[in-house]
Structure formats: C-alpha cells, structure tokens
C-alpha cells in the first residue's frame, strides 16, 4: 500500500532508476485523476448568472465514481484550489491512512500538490466523497460527489439507477455562493442553512420514465446542515439500504428523513398516470417543494413489479455480547439556548464568550477542542457501545468514521447499520459497533459548522 505524494514518488524514482520515469510506470500516475478546481455551474434559473463553484473535476456534483465491491479503488487527487484540501470517502470501511482526515490520517494536500488514494472496497452500496479540511467552507462551495460500489454478486434488477445528491446552497442575489463561512450565529444555531436547494446541481432536476418502471434512487444529503424530510408522489416502493448498508428486509417507503451525510437507497415503482409527473418532495415549514420530477411516459409492462428481495448483506461483523462490551459516554453541550457556561479549551477552562471569540461554541464531555486522549481506546475486535446524550437545543447528526454501528433501542432491539445517526434535542442515543478497523477515527457532528465549532472527538482501535 502506498500513501506517497507524487512529489515523493518522483524523488524516489529519480533516486533509483531513470528508466522507470515513464508516466505509465508508476501506479500513482496511472491512477485516474480526481481534480479539485474552480468552475462554474448553472445552479440557479437561466435568468441568473452561473455560480462560481469549487468542484471535483470542476463540476457540481463531482463525477459519479463507480467501482465494484471487492476491487481496489485508486484516484490521484490533484488540488488546484486556492486552499489546502483532502478527500474523505464517507462511509467506506477503509484503511485508516486513506480516510482523508487532515491532521489525523494525512497531511493537508496543499494547492498544486497531489495525493494518491488507493484502498479496498469491502462493501457495496451508496457512498460519497468530500474534503476533510475546512469542510464547512469547501463543501458549501460545491466539493462533493458520489462513490457507488456495485454489488459483487450481480446488482438487483431495476430499470433505472439514479444517484440524487441533494444539497442546500446559500446564494447571494446574483446567485453566487455567499461568504461568511465562519459566521458564529450559524455555528451556534442550526449551522449554515441555505436558500436554494438543488438535486445533482440543478434547481429543477427532471427526467422522463415509463409508467411501472422500477428505479433505484440513491439519495444522499450533501448539505452542510439542512435535514431533509422527503416524500414521494406518484412513486411507491421500499427503502432497501441506509448509509450504504442493506436492510435485512426492504421497508415500505413513507416519509424519509435524511440528516446531513445520510443516504438511503430506495426501490420505487412509477405508479402515477402516464402524462403526469411523479415527484420527490422536500417538506419544509411552509409546505412541500418538488426537488426532482419524473415525467411519466407509456408503460412498458402491464403492471408494476412485485416486492423486491433484500440486497445481499455486506461483510460487517456481528456485534459481540452487549453486556460485556467496552462502554463510553458522550455528553453533547453548548450552542445557542443551551445551558453551557464554560468548557475546556487548549487545556484551560474558558467561558462560552471566550470560547466563541476563538470559534468554539460546542463541547463534548466538557471539551471544546479535540482531546489528546481518545473517547474510546478499543482493542481490535472489541464490541464498543457509546451512549451519546444531546444536551443542547439543536438536532445533531453524529458520524463515526471507519465503521458502521447499530443503535441500541431502549428495549434492547438493534437498529439498522448506519454511519450517521440523527439525534433530536434532549435525546440519548446509544450505538454499538465492532472495533475491527485499526487506527484513529473521528466521531463528530456532520452539521459541519457544529463539527468545526467543537463537536468532534475520536476513537482509537489498536
Ligand atoms: Cu462525511 Cu468526517 O465526514
Ligand atoms: Cu450538530
């Protein structure tokens, strides 16, 4: 396994044999390039100017990267942004050195520099990628894309497979990305909530589908902080996977909540009438907004298909006994309308005022910056349970790197495998996972302003 930057590559090659300095002779140079750069996108309607964005390969979203379960995946990341960056492969149970966390698993990839990502893909499903450096700014500027891992044993039969990345932008009157990324009001409240919603970068995403067609929709919430409440009209079906991981049984699709970073794979049949539109609707306080429209054409089969089979399970280890599991607790505090007065920061107790002056408004277990010691120091293979209590006035979407977990219900039942869990105010959520992936892994709120503002800790598996 290699994690050398290309600069290092070239140096070591120069030091060995000049004959090998053919571009195709190094793995890094033969890997396809993923290029972060500035670009322009038509996010807003045509009577507005194009929006200047930062995008992978210059577009919003970045390219849909497709690979097959069990394969290795390689990309040479090239950073042509004016800021240092990295790529985090969200939800993939990846080797630690490839996790893309600047300052923890790799150094920042400076402007003009490159980094070779090269890792195995153990699981099929819907994953995504985004930077892990100044994420609250870089994602708000458009840096994200989907990573789709196809099932090794044949994908289930559907007529159409659509990846729908749902985002929320804060745009100015001339459709440019609003500055103010470090706005403490956003950070202490619900995060940077936007004023313009797109699907795959379009304000009016649409396509046509035959009546009775079965679609696999891969829904991803790529917003900084907005929680989407989705409903389907003229489409009926099942949720078959959450956060990439297949459900044991497909669940009938009703309203679907997606916290930032969460995904859902749904199988839906077009049940609306020919000539009508089927819709994906985002439920907001003031009503429902269609965010994706399917114009319904002539049916190609007389009736819709039957109940789908469950997707083949991914090789995630089963939890060990919960009563003897390694336990930890996480108290989440701070933010506007919370009771937190002070927290530890840089080894000193600071008032919330002094903390805010340095950009921290939240704390985990009384600490507003990353602790030197991990929240959990687990032995390889141990089952870990973490009870997280949201003692704030805001919802949070907690994400664990490198592992999927299950929520332990109050009655002891286990929820589906997930990598991000939405926690309402006042709620305690206990998660359990098998610590089978060695390394240091972040556990943080995926509302990106909250993460930057103090909601970040880590777990060590050794
Ligand atoms: Cu989507 Cu720490 O990541
Ligand atoms: Cu949060």
Coordinates of C-alpha atoms and ligand atoms in Angstrom, one line a residue:
X1 CA 0.0 0.0 0.0
X2 CA 1.3 3.4 -0.9
X3 CA 0.5 6.7 0.5
X4 CA 3.2 8.8 -1.1
X5 CA 2.5 12.1 -2.7
X6 CA 3.6 12.2 -6.3
X7 CA 6.5 14.5 -5.4
X8 CA 7.8 11.8 -3.1
X9 CA 7.2 9.3 -5.9
X10 CA 9.3 11.3 -8.3
X11 CA 12.1 11.8 -5.9
X12 CA 12.3 8.1 -5.1
X13 CA 12.1 7.2 -8.7
X14 CA 14.9 9.6 -9.6
X15 CA 16.9 8.1 -6.8
X16 CA 16.5 4.6 -8.2
X17 CA 16.4 4.2 -11.9
X18 CA 15.9 6.8 -14.6
X19 CA 14.5 4.2 -16.9
X20 CA 11.4 3.8 -14.8
X21 CA 10.3 7.5 -15.1
X22 CA 7.8 6.9 -17.7
X23 CA 4.4 8.3 -16.7
X24 CA 2.7 4.9 -17.0
X25 CA 5.4 3.2 -14.9
X26 CA 4.1 4.4 -11.6
X27 CA 0.9 3.4 -10.0
X28 CA 0.2 7.0 -8.9
X29 CA 0.4 8.3 -12.4
X30 CA -1.7 5.5 -13.9
X31 CA -4.5 6.1 -11.4
X32 CA -7.3 8.2 -12.8
X33 CA -7.1 11.8 -11.6
X34 CA -9.7 13.5 -9.4
X35 CA -9.1 17.1 -9.8
X36 CA -10.4 19.7 -7.4
X37 CA -10.6 23.1 -9.0
X38 CA -12.7 26.2 -9.5
X39 CA -15.5 26.1 -12.0
X40 CA -18.9 27.5 -12.9
X41 CA -22.3 25.7 -12.5
X42 CA -25.8 26.5 -13.5
X43 CA -27.4 26.2 -10.1
X44 CA -30.0 28.9 -10.4
X45 CA -32.6 29.5 -13.1
X46 CA -31.4 30.7 -16.5
X47 CA -32.1 34.4 -15.8
X48 CA -29.3 34.4 -13.2
X49 CA -25.6 34.2 -13.9
X50 CA -23.8 30.9 -13.4
X51 CA -22.4 30.3 -10.0
X52 CA -18.7 30.2 -9.4
X53 CA -18.0 27.0 -7.5
X54 CA -15.3 24.7 -6.3
X55 CA -15.8 21.3 -7.7
X56 CA -14.2 17.9 -8.3
X57 CA -13.3 17.9 -12.0
X58 CA -14.7 21.5 -11.9
X59 CA -18.3 20.4 -11.6
X60 CA -21.1 20.2 -9.1
X61 CA -21.6 17.5 -8.1
X62 CA -18.2 15.9 -8.9
X63 CA -18.2 12.8 -11.1
X64 CA -20.1 9.7 -10.0
X65 CA -17.3 7.3 -9.3
X66 CA -18.4 3.7 -9.8
X67 CA -16.5 0.6 -8.8
X68 CA -17.2 -3.0 -7.9
X69 CA -17.2 -4.5 -4.4
X70 CA -14.0 -6.4 -3.7
X71 CA -12.0 -4.3 -6.1
X72 CA -9.3 -1.8 -5.2
X73 CA -10.1 1.8 -5.9
X74 CA -7.4 4.3 -6.8
X75 CA -7.6 8.0 -7.5
X76 CA -4.8 10.5 -7.8
X77 CA -6.2 13.6 -6.1
X78 CA -4.9 16.8 -7.5
X79 CA -5.6 20.0 -5.7
X80 CA -5.8 23.2 -7.8
X81 CA -7.9 25.1 -5.2
X82 CA -6.6 28.2 -3.5
X83 CA -6.8 26.2 -0.2
X84 CA -5.3 23.0 1.2
X85 CA -7.7 20.1 0.9
X86 CA -8.1 16.3 1.1
X87 CA -10.7 13.7 0.1
X88 CA -12.6 11.7 2.7
X89 CA -14.5 8.7 1.4
X90 CA -17.6 8.9 3.6
X91 CA -19.0 5.6 4.9
X92 CA -16.5 3.3 3.2
X93 CA -14.9 1.0 5.8
X94 CA -11.5 2.0 4.6
X95 CA -7.9 1.6 5.8
X96 CA -7.1 4.4 8.2
X97 CA -4.3 6.0 6.1
X98 CA -6.8 6.5 3.3
X99 CA -9.5 8.2 5.4
X100 CA -8.6 11.7 4.2
X101 CA -8.7 13.4 7.6
X102 CA -6.2 16.3 7.5
X103 CA -4.2 16.5 10.7
X104 CA -5.1 12.9 11.7
X105 CA -4.7 10.4 8.9
X106 CA -2.7 12.5 6.4
X107 CA -1.2 16.0 5.9
X108 CA -3.1 18.6 4.1
X109 CA -2.8 18.4 0.3
X110 CA -1.6 21.9 -0.5
X111 CA -2.6 23.9 -3.6
X112 CA -0.7 22.4 -6.5
X113 CA 0.0 19.1 -4.7
X114 CA -1.3 15.6 -5.2
X115 CA -2.2 12.6 -3.0
X116 CA -2.7 9.0 -4.1
X117 CA -5.8 7.3 -2.6
X118 CA -5.6 3.6 -3.0
X119 CA -7.9 1.3 -1.0
X120 CA -10.0 -1.9 -1.0
X121 CA -13.8 -1.7 -1.2
X122 CA -15.3 -4.3 1.2
X123 CA -18.9 -3.2 0.9
X124 CA -21.4 -2.5 -1.9
X125 CA -23.7 0.5 -1.7
X126 CA -24.1 4.2 -1.9
X127 CA -21.2 6.2 -0.5
X128 CA -19.8 9.7 -1.2
X129 CA -16.7 11.8 -1.0
X130 CA -15.9 15.3 0.2
X131 CA -13.0 17.2 1.6
X132 CA -11.9 16.9 5.3
X133 CA -10.2 20.3 5.7
X134 CA -12.3 23.5 6.3
X135 CA -15.1 21.2 5.3
X136 CA -17.8 23.8 6.2
X137 CA -16.4 26.1 3.6
X138 CA -15.2 23.6 0.9
X139 CA -18.5 21.6 0.8
X140 CA -20.5 24.8 0.8
X141 CA -18.6 25.8 -2.3
X142 CA -19.5 22.6 -4.1
X143 CA -16.9 19.9 -3.3
X144 CA -18.7 16.6 -3.1
X145 CA -19.6 13.6 -5.3
X146 CA -21.0 10.1 -5.1
X147 CA -19.0 6.9 -4.9
X148 CA -21.1 3.9 -5.9
X149 CA -19.9 0.4 -5.2
X150 CA -21.7 -2.2 -7.3
X151 CA -22.8 -5.5 -5.7
X152 CA -20.2 -8.2 -6.3
X153 CA -22.8 -10.8 -7.0
X154 CA -24.9 -9.0 -9.6
X155 CA -26.9 -5.9 -9.0
X156 CA -30.6 -6.3 -8.4
X157 CA -32.7 -5.8 -11.5
X158 CA -34.1 -2.3 -11.9
X159 CA -34.9 -0.3 -15.0
X160 CA -33.1 2.8 -13.9
X161 CA -30.4 3.6 -11.3
X162 CA -30.2 7.2 -10.4
X163 CA -27.9 8.9 -7.9
X164 CA -29.6 12.0 -6.5
X165 CA -27.3 14.3 -4.4
X166 CA -29.5 16.7 -2.5
X167 CA -27.8 20.0 -1.5
X168 CA -28.7 23.3 0.1
X169 CA -26.9 26.4 -1.0
X170 CA -26.7 29.9 0.4
X171 CA -26.6 32.1 -2.6
X172 CA -26.5 35.9 -3.0
X173 CA -28.9 37.9 -5.2
X174 CA -26.7 37.3 -8.2
X175 CA -26.6 33.5 -7.5
X176 CA -23.0 33.5 -6.1
X177 CA -22.0 31.5 -3.0
X178 CA -22.5 33.7 0.0
X179 CA -19.3 34.3 2.0
X180 CA -19.5 34.3 5.8
X181 CA -18.4 30.7 6.4
X182 CA -17.2 31.4 9.9
X183 CA -20.4 33.1 11.0
X184 CA -20.8 32.4 14.7
X185 CA -24.6 32.8 14.6
X186 CA -24.8 29.9 12.1
X187 CA -22.3 27.9 14.2
X188 CA -24.2 28.3 17.4
X189 CA -27.6 27.6 15.9
X190 CA -28.5 25.1 13.2
X191 CA -25.5 25.5 11.0
X192 CA -25.3 27.2 7.6
X193 CA -28.8 26.7 6.2
X194 CA -29.2 27.8 2.6
X195 CA -31.8 29.4 0.5
X196 CA -31.6 27.3 -2.6
X197 CA -32.0 23.5 -3.0
X198 CA -30.5 21.5 -5.8
X199 CA -30.5 17.9 -6.9
X200 CA -27.3 17.0 -8.8
X201 CA -26.6 20.7 -9.0
X202 CA -29.9 21.5 -10.7
X203 CA -32.7 23.6 -9.2
X204 CA -35.2 21.7 -11.4
X205 CA -33.8 18.3 -11.8
X206 CA -36.1 16.2 -14.2
X207 CA -36.1 13.2 -16.4
X208 CA -38.7 11.0 -18.0
X209 CA -39.6 7.5 -17.0
X210 CA -42.1 4.9 -18.3
X211 CA -45.0 4.1 -16.1
X212 CA -44.5 1.0 -13.9
X213 CA -40.7 1.3 -14.3
X214 CA -38.7 0.3 -11.2
X215 CA -36.0 2.8 -10.2
X216 CA -33.2 2.5 -7.7
X217 CA -32.8 6.0 -6.3
X218 CA -29.7 6.6 -4.3
X219 CA -30.4 9.6 -2.2
X220 CA -27.6 11.5 -0.5
X221 CA -27.9 14.6 1.7
X222 CA -24.8 16.6 0.9
X223 CA -25.9 19.8 2.7
X224 CA -23.8 21.4 5.3
X225 CA -26.5 21.4 7.9
X226 CA -30.0 21.1 6.5
X227 CA -32.1 18.0 7.5
X228 CA -34.3 16.9 4.6
X229 CA -37.7 15.4 5.1
X230 CA -38.6 13.7 1.8
X231 CA -41.8 12.3 0.4
X232 CA -42.5 10.6 -2.9
X233 CA -45.6 11.3 -5.0
X234 CA -46.6 9.0 -7.9
X235 CA -43.8 6.7 -6.8
X236 CA -44.3 3.8 -4.4
X237 CA -41.7 1.4 -3.1
X238 CA -39.3 0.4 -0.4
X239 CA -36.2 1.5 1.4
X240 CA -33.6 -1.2 0.8
X241 CA -30.4 0.4 2.3
X242 CA -29.4 3.1 4.7
X243 CA -25.9 4.7 4.7
X244 CA -24.8 2.2 2.1
X245 CA -25.8 -0.9 4.2
X246 CA -28.6 -3.2 3.0
X247 CA -31.6 -3.6 5.3
X248 CA -32.4 -7.2 6.3
X249 CA -35.9 -6.6 4.8
X250 CA -37.0 -3.9 2.4
X251 CA -39.2 -1.4 4.4
X252 CA -42.2 0.3 2.8
X253 CA -41.2 3.9 1.8
X254 CA -43.1 6.6 3.6
X255 CA -41.6 9.8 4.8
X256 CA -37.9 9.7 4.8
X257 CA -35.6 11.8 7.0
X258 CA -32.1 12.4 5.8
X259 CA -29.7 14.2 8.2
X260 CA -26.5 15.7 6.6
X261 CA -24.4 12.9 5.2
X262 CA -27.1 10.2 5.5
X263 CA -28.0 8.1 2.5
X264 CA -31.0 6.0 1.5
X265 CA -31.3 3.6 -1.4
X266 CA -34.9 3.2 -2.3
X267 CA -36.6 1.0 -4.9
X268 CA -39.6 2.8 -6.3
X269 CA -42.1 2.0 -9.0
X270 CA -43.7 4.6 -11.1
X271 CA -47.3 4.3 -10.1
X272 CA -48.6 7.7 -11.3
X273 CA -50.6 8.0 -14.6
X274 CA -48.9 8.4 -18.0
X275 CA -48.7 12.1 -18.9
X276 CA -48.4 13.1 -15.2
X277 CA -45.3 13.8 -13.1
X278 CA -44.0 11.8 -10.3
X279 CA -42.2 13.9 -7.7
X280 CA -39.7 13.8 -4.9
X281 CA -40.8 16.4 -2.5
X282 CA -38.9 18.2 0.3
X283 CA -41.2 19.0 3.2
X284 CA -40.4 22.5 4.6
X285 CA -42.1 24.5 7.2
X286 CA -44.2 26.4 4.7
X287 CA -45.1 23.4 2.5
X288 CA -43.7 20.8 0.1
X289 CA -41.3 21.6 -2.7
X290 CA -40.7 19.3 -5.6
X291 CA -36.9 18.8 -5.9
X292 CA -37.0 16.1 -8.6
X293 CA -39.6 15.5 -11.2
X294 CA -40.1 12.4 -13.4
X295 CA -42.4 12.9 -16.3
X296 CA -44.3 9.7 -16.8
X297 CA -44.4 8.1 -20.3
X298 CA -46.1 5.0 -21.7
X299 CA -45.8 1.8 -19.6
X300 CA -43.5 -0.9 -21.0
X301 CA -45.0 -3.6 -18.7
X302 CA -48.7 -4.0 -17.8
X303 CA -48.3 -3.8 -14.0
X304 CA -45.6 -2.9 -11.6
X305 CA -43.2 -5.5 -10.3
X306 CA -43.6 -7.3 -7.0
X307 CA -41.8 -6.8 -3.7
X308 CA -38.0 -6.8 -4.2
X309 CA -35.6 -9.1 -2.5
X310 CA -33.3 -7.6 0.1
X311 CA -29.9 -6.6 -1.2
X312 CA -27.1 -9.0 -0.4
X313 CA -25.6 -8.1 3.0
X314 CA -22.2 -6.6 3.3
X315 CA -19.5 -8.4 5.3
X316 CA -19.9 -6.4 8.5
X317 CA -19.0 -8.4 11.7
X318 CA -21.9 -9.2 14.1
X319 CA -21.8 -7.5 17.4
X320 CA -20.4 -9.3 20.4
X321 CA -22.3 -9.6 23.7
X322 CA -23.5 -6.1 24.7
X323 CA -23.4 -6.6 28.5
X324 CA -19.7 -7.0 28.5
X325 CA -19.0 -4.5 25.7
X326 CA -16.5 -1.6 26.1
X327 CA -18.6 1.3 27.2
X328 CA -18.2 5.1 26.9
X329 CA -20.4 8.1 27.3
X330 CA -20.6 11.3 25.3
X331 CA -22.3 14.4 26.6
X332 CA -23.0 16.9 23.9
X333 CA -23.4 20.5 25.1
X334 CA -23.3 24.1 24.0
X335 CA -24.9 26.2 21.3
X336 CA -27.5 28.9 21.4
X337 CA -30.2 28.4 24.0
X338 CA -28.1 25.7 25.7
X339 CA -27.1 25.8 29.3
X340 CA -23.3 25.6 28.8
X341 CA -21.3 28.3 30.6
X342 CA -17.7 27.1 30.0
X343 CA -15.6 24.3 28.7
X344 CA -12.0 23.2 28.4
X345 CA -10.1 24.6 25.5
X346 CA -6.4 24.3 24.9
X347 CA -6.0 22.9 28.4
X348 CA -7.8 25.8 30.1
X349 CA -11.3 26.4 31.4
X350 CA -12.9 29.1 29.2
X351 CA -16.2 30.9 29.4
X352 CA -18.5 30.4 26.5
X353 CA -17.8 34.1 25.5
X354 CA -14.1 33.5 25.3
X355 CA -14.7 30.2 23.5
X356 CA -16.8 31.9 20.9
X357 CA -14.1 34.5 20.3
X358 CA -12.0 31.6 19.2
X359 CA -14.6 29.9 17.1
X360 CA -15.8 27.2 19.6
X361 CA -19.4 27.1 20.8
X362 CA -20.0 23.4 21.5
X363 CA -18.3 20.8 23.7
X364 CA -18.1 17.0 24.0
X365 CA -17.6 15.8 27.6
X366 CA -16.7 19.4 28.6
X367 CA -14.1 19.8 25.9
X368 CA -14.4 22.2 23.0
X369 CA -11.3 21.1 21.1
X370 CA -10.1 17.6 20.2
X371 CA -8.9 15.9 23.3
X372 CA -5.4 14.4 23.4
X373 CA -6.9 11.1 24.7
X374 CA -9.5 9.3 22.6
X375 CA -13.0 9.0 23.8
X376 CA -12.6 5.2 23.4
X377 CA -9.4 3.2 23.2
X378 CA -10.6 -0.2 22.0
X379 CA -8.8 -3.4 21.4
X380 CA -9.1 -4.7 17.9
X381 CA -12.3 -6.8 17.5
X382 CA -13.9 -5.5 20.7
X383 CA -17.5 -4.6 20.7
X384 CA -17.9 -0.9 21.8
X385 CA -21.0 0.9 22.9
X386 CA -21.2 4.7 23.2
X387 CA -24.2 6.4 24.9
X388 CA -24.5 9.9 23.4
X389 CA -26.7 12.5 25.1
X390 CA -27.8 15.6 23.2
X391 CA -28.0 18.2 26.0
X392 CA -28.4 21.1 23.5
X393 CA -31.4 22.8 21.9
X394 CA -30.5 21.5 18.4
X395 CA -30.6 18.3 16.5
X396 CA -27.2 16.8 15.5
X397 CA -26.2 14.1 13.0
X398 CA -23.4 12.1 14.6
X399 CA -21.0 10.3 12.2
X400 CA -18.4 7.7 13.1
X401 CA -15.5 7.1 10.6
X402 CA -14.3 3.7 9.5
X403 CA -17.2 1.7 11.0
X404 CA -20.9 1.2 10.8
X405 CA -22.8 1.0 14.0
X406 CA -26.3 -0.1 15.2
X407 CA -28.5 1.9 17.5
X408 CA -29.5 0.0 20.7
X409 CA -33.1 0.7 21.3
X410 CA -34.5 1.4 24.8
X411 CA -36.0 -2.2 24.7
X412 CA -32.6 -3.6 23.6
X413 CA -33.5 -4.1 19.9
X414 CA -30.9 -3.3 17.4
X415 CA -31.4 -0.7 14.6
X416 CA -30.0 -1.0 11.0
X417 CA -26.3 -0.5 10.3
X418 CA -25.6 3.2 9.8
X419 CA -22.6 5.6 9.8
X420 CA -24.6 8.7 10.8
X421 CA -27.4 9.0 13.3
X422 CA -29.7 11.9 13.8
X423 CA -30.2 12.9 17.4
X424 CA -33.0 15.2 18.5
X425 CA -32.7 17.7 21.3
X426 CA -32.7 16.1 24.7
X427 CA -32.3 12.6 23.2
X428 CA -29.9 9.9 24.3
X429 CA -28.8 7.5 21.6
X430 CA -26.6 4.5 22.3
X431 CA -24.7 3.0 19.4
X432 CA -22.7 -0.2 19.2
X433 CA -20.1 -1.4 16.8
X434 CA -17.3 -3.9 16.4
X435 CA -14.0 -2.1 16.5
X436 CA -12.5 -4.1 13.7
X437 CA -10.7 -1.4 11.8
X438 CA -7.3 -0.4 13.3
X439 CA -6.5 3.3 13.5
X440 CA -7.7 6.7 14.8
X441 CA -11.2 7.5 13.8
X442 CA -13.3 10.7 14.1
X443 CA -16.7 10.8 15.8
X444 CA -18.3 14.1 15.0
X445 CA -21.4 16.0 14.2
X446 CA -21.9 16.2 10.4
X447 CA -23.5 19.6 10.7
X448 CA -20.2 21.0 9.5
X449 CA -20.4 24.2 11.5
X450 CA -21.0 22.2 14.7
X451 CA -18.1 20.0 13.9
X452 CA -15.8 23.0 13.4
X453 CA -17.3 24.6 16.5
X454 CA -16.3 21.9 18.9
X455 CA -18.4 18.8 18.2
X456 CA -15.6 16.5 17.4
X457 CA -13.9 13.6 19.2
X458 CA -12.1 10.4 18.2
X459 CA -11.9 6.7 18.8
X460 CA -8.8 4.6 18.7
X461 CA -8.7 1.0 17.7
X462 CA -5.4 -0.7 18.4
Ligands
LIG1 CU1 -18.5 12.9 5.9 CU2 -15.9 13.3 9.0 O1 -17.2 13.1 7.4
LIG2 CU1 -24.6 19.3 15.3

